[in-house]
Structure formats: C-alpha cells, structure tokens
Short mmCIF file of C-alpha atoms in Angstrom, two decimals:
data_model
loop_
_atom_site.label_atom_id
_atom_site.label_comp_id
_atom_site.label_asym_id
_atom_site.label_seq_id
_atom_site.Cartn_x
_atom_site.Cartn_y
_atom_site.Cartn_z
CA MET A 130 -24.14 8.34 11.00
CA GLY A 131 -22.50 6.16 9.96
CA ILE A 132 -19.31 8.31 10.12
CA ARG A 133 -19.92 8.81 13.30
CA ALA A 134 -20.55 4.61 13.89
CA LEU A 135 -16.85 3.85 13.04
CA ALA A 136 -15.86 6.89 15.17
CA ALA A 137 -17.50 6.03 18.11
CA VAL A 138 -15.64 2.36 17.60
CA THR A 139 -12.29 3.51 16.67
CA GLY A 140 -11.75 6.35 19.85
CA VAL A 141 -11.43 9.06 16.99
CA ARG A 142 -13.40 12.34 18.77
CA VAL A 143 -15.88 14.35 15.12
CA GLU A 144 -14.68 17.13 15.94
CA GLU A 145 -11.07 16.56 15.76
CA ILE A 146 -10.93 14.58 12.10
CA ASP A 147 -8.22 14.97 10.51
CA ALA A 148 -6.11 13.33 7.32
CA ARG A 149 -4.80 11.57 9.77
CA THR A 150 -7.69 10.48 10.75
CA LEU A 151 -9.18 9.39 6.90
CA GLY A 152 -6.12 7.09 5.75
CA PHE A 153 -5.10 5.99 8.92
CA VAL A 154 -7.80 4.97 11.23
CA PHE A 155 -11.09 5.83 8.56
CA GLY A 156 -9.88 4.08 5.38
CA PRO A 157 -7.72 0.52 6.71
CA HIS A 158 -11.13 0.18 8.27
CA LEU A 159 -14.06 0.74 5.16
CA ASN A 160 -11.22 -0.82 3.04
CA ALA A 161 -10.85 -4.51 4.81
CA ALA A 162 -14.41 -4.94 4.16
CA GLY A 163 -13.65 -6.34 0.48
CA ARG A 164 -9.74 -7.18 1.45
CA LEU A 165 -10.69 -9.53 3.81
CA GLU A 166 -14.91 -10.82 2.60
CA THR A 167 -17.61 -7.59 0.07
CA ALA A 168 -17.26 -3.62 0.17
CA GLN A 169 -20.42 -3.86 0.31
CA TYR A 170 -20.40 -3.30 4.21
CA SER A 171 -18.95 -0.28 4.27
CA LEU A 172 -21.20 1.14 1.06
CA ASP A 173 -23.78 -0.13 4.31
CA LEU A 174 -22.22 1.67 6.31
CA LEU A 175 -22.06 4.86 4.59
CA THR A 176 -25.43 5.06 3.76
CA ALA A 177 -27.06 3.70 6.16
CA THR A 178 -30.17 6.19 8.31
CA ASP A 179 -30.39 4.14 11.01
CA ASN A 180 -27.55 4.34 13.92
CA LEU A 181 -28.00 1.08 15.87
CA GLN A 182 -27.40 -0.36 12.20
CA ALA A 183 -24.36 2.18 11.61
CA LEU A 184 -22.85 0.99 15.29
CA GLU A 185 -23.55 -2.89 14.50
CA ILE A 186 -21.84 -2.19 10.71
CA ALA A 187 -19.09 -0.05 12.59
CA ASN A 188 -18.44 -2.92 15.26
CA LYS A 189 -17.89 -5.96 11.86
CA LEU A 190 -14.79 -3.49 10.06
CA HIS A 191 -13.51 -3.14 13.33
CA ASP A 192 -13.84 -6.85 13.79
CA MET A 193 -12.78 -7.23 10.10
CA ASN A 194 -9.62 -3.78 10.23
CA ILE A 195 -8.41 -5.90 12.68
CA ALA A 196 -8.53 -9.78 11.39
CA ARG A 197 -6.51 -7.84 7.90
CA ARG A 198 -4.00 -7.31 10.09
CA THR A 199 -2.92 -9.74 11.89
CA GLU A 200 -3.44 -12.27 8.86
CA GLN A 201 -1.02 -8.58 6.93
CA ASP A 202 1.77 -9.54 9.31
CA ARG A 203 1.08 -13.19 9.39
CA ILE A 204 2.64 -12.87 5.47
CA VAL A 205 4.62 -10.37 5.78
CA ARG A 206 6.80 -12.46 8.53
CA GLU A 207 6.33 -15.36 6.46
CA ALA A 208 6.83 -13.26 3.19
CA ILE A 209 10.89 -11.96 4.93
CA LYS A 210 11.05 -15.59 5.35
CA GLN A 211 10.70 -16.12 1.30
CA ALA A 212 13.08 -12.63 0.68
CA ASP A 213 16.52 -13.97 2.51
CA GLU A 214 16.14 -16.41 -0.42
CA PHE A 215 16.56 -14.16 -2.21
CA THR A 216 19.16 -11.84 -1.32
CA ASP A 217 21.41 -11.34 -5.24
CA HIS A 218 18.03 -10.80 -6.52
CA PRO A 219 16.92 -6.88 -7.67
CA VAL A 220 13.07 -8.44 -8.15
CA LEU A 221 11.66 -9.57 -5.19
CA VAL A 222 9.13 -12.61 -6.87
CA LEU A 223 7.40 -14.31 -3.52
CA SER A 224 4.70 -16.30 -3.07
CA ASP A 225 2.25 -18.47 -1.00
CA PRO A 226 -1.37 -20.49 -1.67
CA SER A 227 -2.00 -19.12 1.78
CA TRP A 228 -1.84 -15.92 1.27
CA SER A 229 -4.82 -13.93 0.92
CA HIS A 230 -5.32 -11.71 -2.94
CA GLY A 231 -6.81 -9.40 -1.13
CA ILE A 232 -4.07 -8.07 1.28
CA ILE A 233 -0.84 -9.09 -0.77
CA GLY A 234 -0.80 -5.06 -2.52
CA ILE A 235 0.14 -4.42 0.86
CA VAL A 236 2.42 -7.01 1.53
CA ALA A 237 4.05 -5.95 -1.54
CA ALA A 238 4.85 -2.50 -0.30
CA LYS A 239 5.53 -3.31 2.64
CA MET A 240 8.02 -5.94 1.29
CA LEU A 241 9.93 -2.65 -0.81
CA GLU A 242 9.93 -0.67 1.91
CA ARG A 243 11.54 -3.24 3.87
CA TYR A 244 13.90 -4.26 1.09
CA ALA A 245 13.93 -1.19 -1.14
CA LYS A 246 13.35 -3.70 -4.40
CA PRO A 247 10.46 -3.95 -6.52
CA THR A 248 8.30 -6.79 -5.23
CA PHE A 249 5.57 -9.17 -6.59
CA VAL A 250 3.99 -10.85 -3.68
CA LEU A 251 2.16 -13.98 -5.44
CA GLN A 252 -0.84 -16.41 -4.09
CA GLU A 253 -0.88 -19.47 -5.43
CA LEU A 254 -4.64 -20.97 -6.36
CA GLY A 255 -3.82 -24.48 -7.55
CA GLU A 256 -3.64 -24.32 -11.14
CA GLU A 257 -3.19 -20.58 -12.02
CA THR A 258 -1.65 -17.53 -9.83
CA LYS A 259 -1.90 -14.67 -9.23
CA GLY A 260 -1.02 -11.21 -7.84
CA SER A 261 0.92 -8.19 -7.15
CA ALA A 262 3.94 -5.20 -7.74
CA ARG A 263 5.26 -2.93 -6.67
CA SER A 264 7.77 -0.47 -7.68
CA TYR A 265 9.81 3.16 -7.82
CA GLY A 266 12.71 4.35 -9.01
CA ASP A 267 13.23 3.80 -12.99
CA PHE A 268 11.92 -0.16 -13.02
CA SER A 269 8.38 0.15 -14.08
CA ALA A 270 6.23 -3.02 -12.77
CA ALA A 271 4.50 -2.27 -16.17
CA ASP A 272 7.47 -3.15 -18.34
CA GLY A 273 8.53 -5.62 -16.13
CA ILE A 274 5.56 -7.70 -16.97
CA ARG A 275 5.74 -7.16 -20.12
CA ALA A 276 9.41 -8.32 -20.62
CA SER A 277 8.29 -11.76 -19.08
CA LYS A 278 5.33 -12.12 -21.27
CA GLU A 279 6.16 -15.08 -22.68
CA TRP A 280 5.94 -16.84 -19.06
CA ILE A 281 2.38 -15.09 -17.68
CA ILE A 282 -1.47 -16.04 -18.79
CA LYS A 283 -2.55 -11.59 -18.12
CA GLY A 284 -0.75 -8.82 -16.21
CA GLY A 285 -0.58 -5.17 -16.59
CA GLY A 286 -1.07 -1.83 -14.46
CA HIS A 287 1.56 1.29 -14.82
CA LYS A 288 5.35 1.87 -13.84
CA LEU A 289 4.33 2.13 -9.93
CA ALA A 290 2.02 -1.14 -9.51
CA ALA A 291 0.81 -3.59 -11.45
CA GLY A 292 -0.76 -7.37 -11.06
CA VAL A 293 -0.20 -11.09 -12.78
CA THR A 294 -1.66 -13.47 -13.48
CA LEU A 295 0.57 -16.30 -15.21
CA SER A 296 0.58 -20.83 -14.11
CA THR A 297 1.91 -21.92 -10.54
CA LYS A 298 4.21 -23.46 -12.60
CA ASN A 299 6.09 -20.45 -14.58
CA ILE A 300 6.96 -19.23 -11.04
CA PRO A 301 10.05 -19.74 -11.07
CA ASN A 302 10.54 -18.92 -14.72
CA PHE A 303 8.53 -15.66 -14.67
CA ARG A 304 10.81 -14.91 -11.50
CA GLN A 305 14.78 -15.30 -13.58
CA ALA A 306 12.62 -13.58 -16.56
CA ILE A 307 12.45 -10.53 -14.21
CA ASN A 308 14.95 -10.41 -12.73
CA ASP A 309 16.82 -11.31 -16.25
CA PHE A 310 15.67 -8.26 -17.23
CA TYR A 311 16.03 -5.48 -14.48
CA ARG A 312 20.09 -6.36 -14.78
CA SER A 313 19.32 -5.58 -18.73
CA LEU A 314 18.46 -1.85 -17.38
CA ASN A 315 22.05 -1.59 -15.39
CA LEU A 316 20.25 1.25 -13.46
CA THR A 317 22.51 2.83 -10.58
CA ASP A 318 22.06 4.26 -7.52
CA GLN A 319 18.56 3.68 -7.34
CA ILE A 320 17.79 3.85 -3.62
CA ARG A 321 18.03 7.59 -3.90
CA HIS A 322 14.50 7.58 -4.63
CA LEU A 323 13.11 6.31 -1.77
CA GLN A 324 15.43 8.90 -0.10
CA PRO A 325 13.09 11.88 0.58
CA VAL A 326 13.22 15.78 -1.12
CA PRO A 327 12.24 18.46 1.37
CA ASP A 328 9.99 20.90 -0.21
CA GLY A 329 11.73 24.27 1.08
CA GLN A 330 12.97 25.24 4.94
CA ILE A 331 13.10 26.75 8.06
CA THR A 332 15.05 29.09 8.67
CA ALA A 333 15.40 29.45 11.42
CA PHE A 334 14.80 27.23 14.43
CA ALA A 335 11.86 29.88 16.01
CA ASP A 336 10.33 29.98 12.51
CA ALA A 337 8.87 25.61 13.31
CA ASN A 338 5.87 27.16 15.69
CA ARG A 339 2.34 26.97 16.29
CA THR A 340 1.17 28.99 14.44
CA LEU A 341 3.62 27.30 11.47
CA ILE A 342 2.06 24.10 12.32
CA SER A 343 -1.17 25.48 11.96
CA GLU A 344 -0.74 26.94 9.30
CA LEU A 345 0.32 24.19 7.63
CA SER A 346 -2.95 22.09 9.55
CA GLN A 347 -4.96 23.60 6.94
CA LEU A 348 -3.43 22.00 3.57
CA GLU A 349 -4.31 18.83 4.73
CA PRO A 350 -4.33 16.45 3.28
CA TYR A 351 -0.84 15.85 1.61
CA GLY A 352 1.50 12.97 1.59
#
C-alpha cells in the first residue's frame, strides 16, 4: 500500500517499476526522511494499512526529498567554492557549520566525482566537528583516518567510505595530516580506477537490438 502511494506521488506506474525506479525515485524518497528528520516516516509508509495514511506519508516524503535536493545543491555549490582554495591538495577536507550531517555523505561523493580526489565533508557543530569521507582507487579513507589519529576524537570505516569526529580547532591539522599521508603513499595513475571497465564486447552493431536489451533487463538490478 505504501509503495503504491509513493508511486502515485512520484508519477510512477506500478507495472513499470524497475531497478532505476528503486535506485533513483523510491530510494531517495525513503532516505530523505532519515537525512532530514527521522526514518520512522519511511517505516510507517512501508507498514501502512490505510490508503489515506499512506498517501499522506508519501506526500510528506516527497516534500522532504525536494527539500533534501535543495539543501544538497546549496552545500555542493559552497563546497565547490571551498575546494577551489585547495587545488594543490590530493585529499579535499571541506567544512562549514551550516552543512547538514545527514547530507554531507552525498556531497562528499559528488565532490569526489567532480575533482577525482578523496573527499572529507564536515559539519562544524560548535567545538566538535563530524563528517563523512568518500574515496576510490588505492587510497583508503579508513587508513587515512588512522594515520591522522593525533588530531581526531574518533573515526572509522572502510577503504571507500568512512566517518570522523574531531575538534573543530583541529580541522587544519587534520587536513594537513591526511594530505601528508596521501603524499607519502606515492600513488600514481589513480584516475584509471574511475574509468569504466567493459564486462564484454559486442562484435557487430546489429547485435545491439531489442532482444539484447530485453535480456539484459532481466538481470536487474545491476550497477
């Protein structure tokens, strides 16, 4: 019932739901609640047993997703301006008091895509700062945090994504430490890790037909 209500609000025909719908329409709507307020709204939607209640929650999630996109776009614009001040840094460490903690992970991923650099995006919360990191290739975000332990309160994660908490006053020291660590690794040709790798080749253009597309669609979801 909740999915049908969400489909109605987002203009999706239920019989046409596919991996893209789940990843780029329903997913962001369900995630928006937790990013801005509480994920309880999404749980209530998925367990709704009343059509009117489901529609009311779906509309609320739709409004939240619009607000999330607006806020995300603002943070990205501000992060780009800040990143341009650190063009010689192999790792971007960006921070601001007004950047919402629930959105900065998405922003970190977008900054990585734009600059092809591992990126930490932080929200300054008075004397304490919290943030998210996204990385790629041979640079581990978790290892970078461990190498900068002198300047952090806590942190952890894995190679491609991590979280960190530190004193706001130590942001410049953390920025310096993690960039020093990156440089110490002497990594080369990291851009290659962002290039798509083909899983197979079509030898004749005529093979790229509707039958192939139909067969591939049966393998959803895929990256």
